[in-house]
Coordinates of C-alpha atoms and ligand atoms in Angstrom, one line a residue:
M1 CA 0.0 0.1 0.0
I2 CA 0.9 3.7 -0.2
F3 CA 0.9 5.9 3.0
V4 CA -0.4 9.4 2.3
T5 CA -0.3 12.3 4.8
G6 CA -2.7 15.2 4.6
G7 CA -5.2 13.2 2.4
A8 CA -8.2 15.1 3.8
G9 CA -7.0 18.4 2.5
F10 CA -7.5 19.8 -1.0
I11 CA -4.8 18.1 -3.0
G12 CA -4.3 15.0 -0.9
G13 CA -8.1 14.4 -1.1
N14 CA -8.1 14.7 -4.9
F15 CA -5.1 12.5 -5.1
I16 CA -6.6 9.7 -3.1
L17 CA -9.9 9.8 -5.1
D18 CA -7.9 9.6 -8.3
W19 CA -5.5 7.0 -6.9
L20 CA -8.4 4.6 -5.9
A21 CA -10.2 5.2 -9.3
E22 CA -7.0 4.3 -11.2
S23 CA -5.4 1.6 -9.1
D24 CA -6.3 -1.4 -6.9
E25 CA -3.5 -0.5 -4.5
P26 CA -4.7 0.4 -0.9
V27 CA -4.1 3.8 0.7
L28 CA -3.4 4.6 4.4
N29 CA -4.3 8.3 5.0
L30 CA -2.9 10.0 8.0
D31 CA -4.5 13.4 8.7
A32 CA -4.8 15.5 11.7
L33 CA -8.0 17.1 10.5
T34 CA -7.1 20.6 11.1
Y35 CA -9.5 23.2 9.9
A36 CA -8.3 22.5 6.5
G37 CA -8.9 18.7 6.6
N38 CA -12.3 17.4 5.7
P39 CA -13.0 13.7 5.6
E40 CA -16.3 14.4 3.8
T41 CA -14.2 14.9 0.7
L42 CA -13.5 11.2 0.9
S43 CA -17.0 10.0 1.9
T44 CA -17.2 8.1 -1.3
V45 CA -14.3 5.9 -0.4
A46 CA -14.9 5.7 3.4
D47 CA -16.1 2.2 3.2
D48 CA -13.8 1.0 0.6
P49 CA -11.7 -1.8 1.9
R50 CA -8.8 -0.3 0.1
Y51 CA -8.9 2.9 2.2
V52 CA -7.7 3.2 5.7
F53 CA -8.0 6.5 7.6
V54 CA -6.1 7.4 10.8
Q55 CA -6.7 10.7 12.6
G56 CA -3.3 11.8 13.8
D57 CA -0.4 14.3 13.7
I58 CA 2.7 13.8 11.7
C59 CA 4.7 15.4 14.5
E60 CA 4.0 12.3 16.7
R61 CA 6.8 10.0 16.0
E62 CA 5.5 6.9 17.9
L63 CA 2.3 7.1 16.0
L64 CA 4.4 7.3 12.7
D65 CA 6.5 4.3 13.7
G66 CA 3.5 2.2 14.6
L67 CA 1.7 2.9 11.4
L68 CA 4.8 2.1 9.3
A69 CA 5.5 -1.2 11.2
K70 CA 1.8 -2.1 11.0
Y71 CA 1.0 -1.2 7.3
R72 CA 4.5 -1.7 5.7
P73 CA 3.9 0.8 2.8
R74 CA 6.0 0.7 -0.4
A75 CA 5.9 4.5 -0.6
I76 CA 4.9 7.6 1.4
V77 CA 3.4 10.6 -0.4
H78 CA 3.6 13.6 2.0
F79 CA 1.0 16.3 1.5
A80 CA 0.3 17.3 5.2
A81 CA 1.0 20.8 5.7
E82 CA -0.1 24.3 6.9
S83 CA -0.7 25.6 3.5
H84 CA -2.1 29.2 3.6
V85 CA 0.1 32.1 3.2
D86 CA -2.2 34.6 5.0
R87 CA -2.6 32.3 7.9
S88 CA 1.2 32.0 8.1
I89 CA 1.5 35.7 8.4
H90 CA -0.8 35.8 11.4
G91 CA 0.5 32.7 13.1
P92 CA 3.7 31.2 11.8
G93 CA 4.2 28.8 14.7
D94 CA 1.9 26.1 13.3
F95 CA 3.7 26.3 10.0
V96 CA 7.1 25.7 11.6
R97 CA 5.8 22.9 13.7
T98 CA 3.9 21.0 11.0
N99 CA 5.9 21.8 7.9
V100 CA 9.3 21.7 9.4
E101 CA 9.2 19.5 12.6
G102 CA 6.4 17.3 11.1
S103 CA 8.3 16.7 7.9
F104 CA 11.4 15.9 10.1
A105 CA 9.6 13.4 12.2
L106 CA 8.2 11.6 9.0
L107 CA 11.6 11.6 7.4
E108 CA 13.2 10.0 10.4
A109 CA 10.4 7.5 10.8
A110 CA 10.7 6.6 7.2
R111 CA 14.4 6.3 7.4
V112 CA 14.2 3.9 10.4
Y113 CA 11.5 1.9 8.7
W114 CA 13.3 1.8 5.3
N115 CA 16.4 0.4 7.0
T116 CA 14.4 -2.6 8.2
L117 CA 13.3 -3.5 4.6
G118 CA 14.9 -6.2 2.5
E119 CA 17.2 -5.2 -0.3
A120 CA 14.5 -5.2 -3.1
E121 CA 12.0 -3.3 -1.0
R122 CA 14.6 -0.8 0.0
A123 CA 15.4 -0.2 -3.7
S124 CA 11.8 0.3 -4.7
F125 CA 10.7 2.4 -1.6
R126 CA 9.9 6.1 -2.3
F127 CA 9.4 9.0 0.0
H128 CA 7.6 11.6 -2.2
H129 CA 7.7 15.1 -0.8
V130 CA 5.0 17.5 -2.1
S131 CA 6.1 21.0 -2.2
T132 CA 5.5 24.4 -3.8
D133 CA 6.8 27.0 -6.2
E134 CA 6.8 29.6 -3.4
V135 CA 10.2 28.3 -2.2
Y136 CA 11.9 30.1 -5.1
G137 CA 10.7 33.5 -4.1
S138 CA 9.2 36.1 -6.4
L139 CA 9.9 37.0 -10.1
Q140 CA 9.9 40.2 -11.9
A141 CA 7.8 40.5 -15.2
E142 CA 10.8 40.0 -17.4
D143 CA 12.4 37.0 -15.5
A144 CA 12.5 33.4 -16.9
P145 CA 10.2 31.0 -15.0
F146 CA 11.6 29.2 -12.0
A147 CA 13.7 26.2 -13.0
E148 CA 14.7 23.3 -10.6
T149 CA 18.2 25.0 -10.4
N150 CA 16.9 28.4 -9.2
P151 CA 18.1 29.4 -5.7
Y152 CA 15.7 29.0 -2.8
L153 CA 14.5 32.6 -1.8
P154 CA 11.3 32.1 0.3
N155 CA 9.5 35.3 1.3
S156 CA 6.6 34.3 3.6
P157 CA 6.6 32.2 6.7
Y158 CA 4.7 29.4 4.7
A159 CA 7.3 29.6 2.0
A160 CA 10.2 29.5 4.4
S161 CA 8.7 26.5 6.2
K162 CA 8.3 24.6 3.0
A163 CA 11.8 25.5 1.9
A164 CA 13.0 24.1 5.2
S165 CA 11.2 20.9 4.6
D166 CA 12.6 20.5 1.1
H167 CA 16.1 21.0 2.4
L168 CA 15.4 18.2 4.9
A169 CA 14.1 15.9 2.3
R170 CA 17.1 16.7 0.1
A171 CA 19.5 16.0 3.0
W172 CA 17.8 12.6 3.8
F173 CA 18.6 11.5 0.4
H174 CA 22.1 12.8 0.2
T175 CA 23.2 11.7 3.7
Y176 CA 21.1 8.5 4.3
G177 CA 20.3 7.4 0.8
L178 CA 16.5 7.4 1.6
P179 CA 15.0 7.4 -1.9
V180 CA 13.4 10.8 -1.9
L181 CA 11.5 12.5 -4.7
T182 CA 10.5 16.2 -4.5
T183 CA 7.9 18.1 -6.5
N184 CA 7.4 21.8 -6.5
C185 CA 4.0 22.8 -7.9
S186 CA 2.3 26.1 -8.8
N187 CA -1.0 27.3 -7.6
N188 CA -3.7 24.6 -7.7
Y189 CA -7.4 25.0 -8.2
G190 CA -10.3 22.5 -8.6
P191 CA -12.9 20.6 -6.5
Y192 CA -12.7 20.3 -2.6
Q193 CA -10.5 23.5 -2.1
F194 CA -11.1 25.2 1.1
P195 CA -12.8 28.6 0.5
E196 CA -9.9 30.6 1.9
K197 CA -8.0 30.5 -1.2
L198 CA -8.5 32.9 -4.1
I199 CA -10.6 30.9 -6.6
P200 CA -13.1 29.1 -4.2
L201 CA -13.3 32.2 -2.0
T202 CA -14.3 34.2 -5.1
I203 CA -16.9 31.6 -6.2
V204 CA -18.4 31.2 -2.7
N205 CA -18.4 35.0 -1.9
A206 CA -19.9 35.8 -5.3
L207 CA -22.8 33.3 -4.8
A208 CA -23.4 34.8 -1.3
G209 CA -23.5 38.2 -2.8
E210 CA -20.5 39.3 -0.7
A211 CA -17.3 41.3 -1.5
L212 CA -14.8 39.8 -3.7
P213 CA -11.5 40.9 -2.2
V214 CA -8.5 41.6 -4.5
Y215 CA -5.2 42.5 -2.7
G216 CA -3.3 45.5 -3.8
D217 CA -3.6 46.4 -7.5
G218 CA -4.7 42.8 -8.5
L219 CA -1.8 42.4 -10.8
N220 CA 0.2 39.8 -8.9
V221 CA 0.7 36.8 -11.2
R222 CA 0.3 33.2 -10.4
D223 CA 0.6 30.1 -12.6
W224 CA -2.5 28.0 -12.3
L225 CA -2.8 24.3 -12.5
Y226 CA -6.0 22.1 -12.4
V227 CA -5.6 19.7 -9.3
G228 CA -6.2 16.7 -11.4
D229 CA -3.2 17.5 -13.5
H230 CA -1.0 17.9 -10.3
C231 CA -2.3 14.5 -9.1
R232 CA -1.4 12.9 -12.4
A233 CA 2.1 14.5 -12.2
I234 CA 2.6 13.2 -8.8
R235 CA 1.7 9.6 -9.9
A236 CA 4.1 9.9 -12.8
V237 CA 7.0 11.0 -10.6
L238 CA 6.3 8.4 -7.9
A239 CA 6.3 5.7 -10.7
H240 CA 9.2 6.9 -12.8
G241 CA 11.0 9.8 -11.1
R242 CA 14.7 9.5 -10.2
P243 CA 15.3 9.4 -6.5
G244 CA 17.2 12.6 -5.2
E245 CA 15.7 14.6 -8.0
T246 CA 13.2 17.5 -7.9
Y247 CA 10.6 18.2 -10.4
N248 CA 8.8 21.4 -11.1
I249 CA 5.2 21.3 -12.0
G250 CA 3.2 24.1 -13.5
G251 CA 0.3 24.9 -15.7
G252 CA 2.1 27.2 -18.1
C253 CA -0.8 29.4 -17.3
E254 CA 0.2 32.8 -15.9
K255 CA -2.6 35.2 -14.9
P256 CA -3.0 38.3 -12.9
N257 CA -5.3 37.8 -10.0
I258 CA -7.9 40.4 -11.3
D259 CA -8.2 38.3 -14.5
I260 CA -9.1 35.2 -12.4
V261 CA -11.6 37.0 -10.4
R262 CA -13.2 38.6 -13.6
A263 CA -13.2 35.1 -15.3
I264 CA -15.1 33.6 -12.3
C265 CA -17.5 36.5 -12.5
G266 CA -18.1 36.0 -16.2
L267 CA -18.6 32.2 -15.8
L268 CA -21.1 32.7 -12.9
D269 CA -23.0 35.3 -14.9
R270 CA -23.6 32.7 -17.5
L271 CA -24.2 29.6 -15.2
C272 CA -26.0 31.3 -12.4
P273 CA -27.1 34.9 -13.2
D274 CA -27.8 37.2 -10.2
A275 CA -30.8 39.3 -10.4
G276 CA -28.8 42.0 -8.7
G277 CA -26.6 42.4 -11.6
R278 CA -23.2 41.2 -13.0
Y279 CA -21.0 39.6 -10.2
E280 CA -18.0 42.0 -11.2
R281 CA -19.9 44.7 -9.2
L282 CA -18.7 42.9 -6.0
I283 CA -15.0 43.1 -6.8
T284 CA -13.4 45.2 -4.0
F285 CA -9.7 46.1 -3.9
I286 CA -8.3 45.9 -0.4
A287 CA -4.9 46.4 1.4
D288 CA -2.1 44.3 0.0
R289 CA -0.7 41.1 1.7
P290 CA 2.5 42.0 3.6
G291 CA 5.5 40.9 1.4
H292 CA 3.2 39.8 -1.4
D293 CA 5.2 37.9 -3.9
R294 CA 4.6 39.6 -7.3
R295 CA 4.9 36.8 -9.8
Y296 CA 5.2 33.0 -9.8
A297 CA 5.8 30.9 -13.0
M298 CA 7.2 27.3 -13.4
D299 CA 9.4 26.0 -16.1
A300 CA 8.1 22.4 -16.2
R301 CA 10.1 21.2 -19.1
K302 CA 12.1 18.7 -16.9
I303 CA 9.1 16.7 -16.0
E304 CA 7.8 16.8 -19.5
R305 CA 11.1 15.8 -21.1
E306 CA 11.9 12.9 -18.5
L307 CA 8.3 11.7 -17.8
G308 CA 6.1 12.9 -20.5
W309 CA 3.8 14.9 -18.3
R310 CA 2.1 18.0 -19.3
P311 CA -1.3 19.4 -18.3
A312 CA -4.4 18.1 -19.8
E313 CA -6.8 20.7 -18.8
S314 CA -6.9 24.2 -20.2
F315 CA -7.5 27.0 -17.8
E316 CA -11.0 27.7 -19.4
S317 CA -11.9 24.0 -19.1
G318 CA -10.5 23.6 -15.5
L319 CA -12.1 26.7 -14.3
R320 CA -15.5 25.8 -15.7
K321 CA -15.4 22.4 -14.1
T322 CA -14.5 24.1 -10.7
V323 CA -17.2 26.6 -10.8
Q324 CA -19.7 23.8 -11.7
W325 CA -18.4 21.7 -8.9
Y326 CA -19.0 24.5 -6.4
L327 CA -22.4 25.2 -7.8
A328 CA -23.3 21.5 -7.5
N329 CA -21.9 21.1 -3.9
P330 CA -23.3 23.8 -1.8
K331 CA -23.5 21.4 1.0
W332 CA -19.8 20.6 1.1
V333 CA -19.1 24.4 1.2
A334 CA -21.7 25.1 3.8
N335 CA -20.4 22.2 6.0
V336 CA -16.9 23.5 5.7
Q337 CA -17.9 27.0 6.6
S338 CA -20.2 26.3 9.4
G339 CA -17.9 23.7 11.1
A340 CA -20.7 21.3 10.9
Y341 CA -18.4 18.8 9.4
R342 CA -16.8 18.5 12.9
A343 CA -19.9 16.8 14.0
W344 CA -19.7 14.5 11.0
I345 CA -16.2 13.6 12.0
D346 CA -17.2 12.7 15.6
R347 CA -20.2 10.6 14.2
Q348 CA -18.2 8.8 11.7
Y349 CA -15.0 8.3 13.6
G350 CA -15.6 9.0 17.2
G351 CA -12.1 10.6 17.5
A352 CA -10.9 6.9 17.2
A353 CA -7.6 6.2 15.4
A354 CA -7.3 2.7 13.5
Ligands
NAD1 P1 -4.6 21.8 2.6 O1 -4.4 22.8 3.7 O2 -5.9 21.8 1.9 O3 -4.6 20.4 3.3 C1 -3.5 20.1 4.3 C2 -3.9 18.8 5.0 O4 -2.9 18.5 5.9 C3 -5.3 18.9 5.8 O5 -6.1 17.8 5.5 C4 -4.8 19.0 7.2 O6 -5.8 18.6 8.2 C5 -3.5 18.2 7.2 N1 -2.5 18.5 8.3 C6 -2.2 19.8 8.6 N2 -1.3 19.6 9.8 C7 -1.1 18.3 10.0 C8 -0.4 17.5 10.9 N3 0.3 18.2 11.8 N4 -0.5 16.2 10.9 C9 -1.3 15.6 9.9 N5 -2.0 16.2 9.0 C10 -2.0 17.6 9.1 O7 -3.3 21.9 1.6 P2 -3.3 21.6 0.2 O8 -3.6 22.8 -0.7 O9 -4.0 20.2 -0.2 O10 -1.6 21.3 0.0 C11 -1.1 20.0 0.1 C12 0.4 20.0 -0.1 O11 0.6 20.6 -1.4 C13 0.9 21.0 0.9 O12 2.2 20.4 1.3 C14 1.2 22.2 0.1 O13 2.5 22.9 0.6 C15 1.5 21.6 -1.3 N6 1.2 22.6 -2.5 C16 -0.1 23.2 -2.4 C17 -0.5 24.1 -3.5 C18 -1.9 24.7 -3.6 O14 -2.1 25.5 -4.5 N7 -2.7 24.4 -2.8 C19 0.5 24.3 -4.5 C20 1.7 23.6 -4.4 C21 2.0 22.8 -3.4
TYD2 P1 -3.9 32.2 -2.6 O1 -5.0 31.4 -3.1 O2 -3.8 32.5 -1.1 O3 -2.5 31.5 -3.0 P2 -0.9 31.9 -2.8 O4 -0.9 33.0 -2.0 O5 -0.4 30.7 -2.1 O6 -0.5 32.2 -4.1 O7 -3.7 33.6 -3.3 C1 -3.5 33.7 -4.8 C2 -3.3 35.1 -5.2 O8 -4.5 35.8 -4.8 C3 -2.3 35.7 -4.3 O9 -1.5 36.7 -5.1 C4 -3.0 36.5 -3.2 C5 -4.4 36.9 -4.0 N1 -5.6 37.0 -3.2 C6 -6.4 38.0 -3.3 O10 -6.1 39.0 -4.0 N2 -7.5 38.1 -2.5 C7 -7.8 37.0 -1.6 O11 -8.9 37.2 -0.9 C8 -7.0 35.9 -1.5 C9 -7.3 34.9 -0.6 C10 -5.8 36.0 -2.4

């Protein structure tokens, strides 16, 4: 089986759903169910015999050792993290704890477990560390996109904590030989994203008739990738990536934030017209994020060249799917927002670990 951390979050949840749709291999999902973790995302596989869920913290070394000894996975795919830049500005402590200390605990547990394996299992074992483009810092308009060889220049507490975990992962390969793979991906969007990030926040606020906050001048640029394409890239790297290597993953789709917000408004005007007028009327420019990175863009030629991966979804098709998903799933959104999904957790799991 494979061992996934953070599988009740946005990308990890999509990854597990895709994995179980594509393969018969069982998945163990360890997730602390912070505010960002929602097991309702995985309700369709909750009773699947191939799926095991454990509520727990990646910082707890004994828990990690016990799970590795019990389930004997052939790979770890490490998504668990505090992931929201704005929250990292208000409370960086949680980011250092989970992203740095948690990744350290997981790498150490993996190393000890890996050393108990036979030769063939040691050779095929993989530790896949999921990271972000934000470790590379910020680009000027005229700069080339980030390549794997760019220096690390993280600017936010989130980016710094992810950069630290990338360095640990790299060192565990070079020093101990643990077969580590690292992927650095650009901004994701798609179903099941917590509505604190730009795209779901814009959709949810627009439907509620609330302001659509745009930071600063709205001209900060991100490189957007549909989450299903990210999950496919991770599967490709896990299967065929070279241990010790890092792979950049991106959508080749750079857009300023204001264009994203306007595109969502335009889609909603067509799919769900508001009697009050066009959704763009709700756009509200607000104070900028402190230290706001101006531009991210990924050079994803390495993963395309070595593994044949490239995005399948265009921004237009991906955004349409995403908006349609949020329109079709108001209950998921309401439960996330109201905190009612916590009651669902207690009912479903009773706080019990496996
Ligand atoms: P998310 O915030 O939606 O999900 C994170 C998950 O980790 C949640 O389910 C949460 O409960 C869990 N978690 C947090 N702390 C934990 C702990 N101490 N122990 C166990 N579980 C814990 O994040 P996401 O957007 O799905 O991102 C997943 C990974 O991908 C992260 O490592 C992130 O840095 C990386 N990434 C995200 C993006 C993006 O655009 N969202 C882009 C590139 C890389
Ligand atoms: P976000 O989704 O938080 O991702 P990240 O900061 O990791 O790139 O934000 C994407 C961009 O949108 C970023 O430039 C900040 C901007 N933004 C807004 O303008 N308004 C908002 O309400 C949010 C959440 C983000």
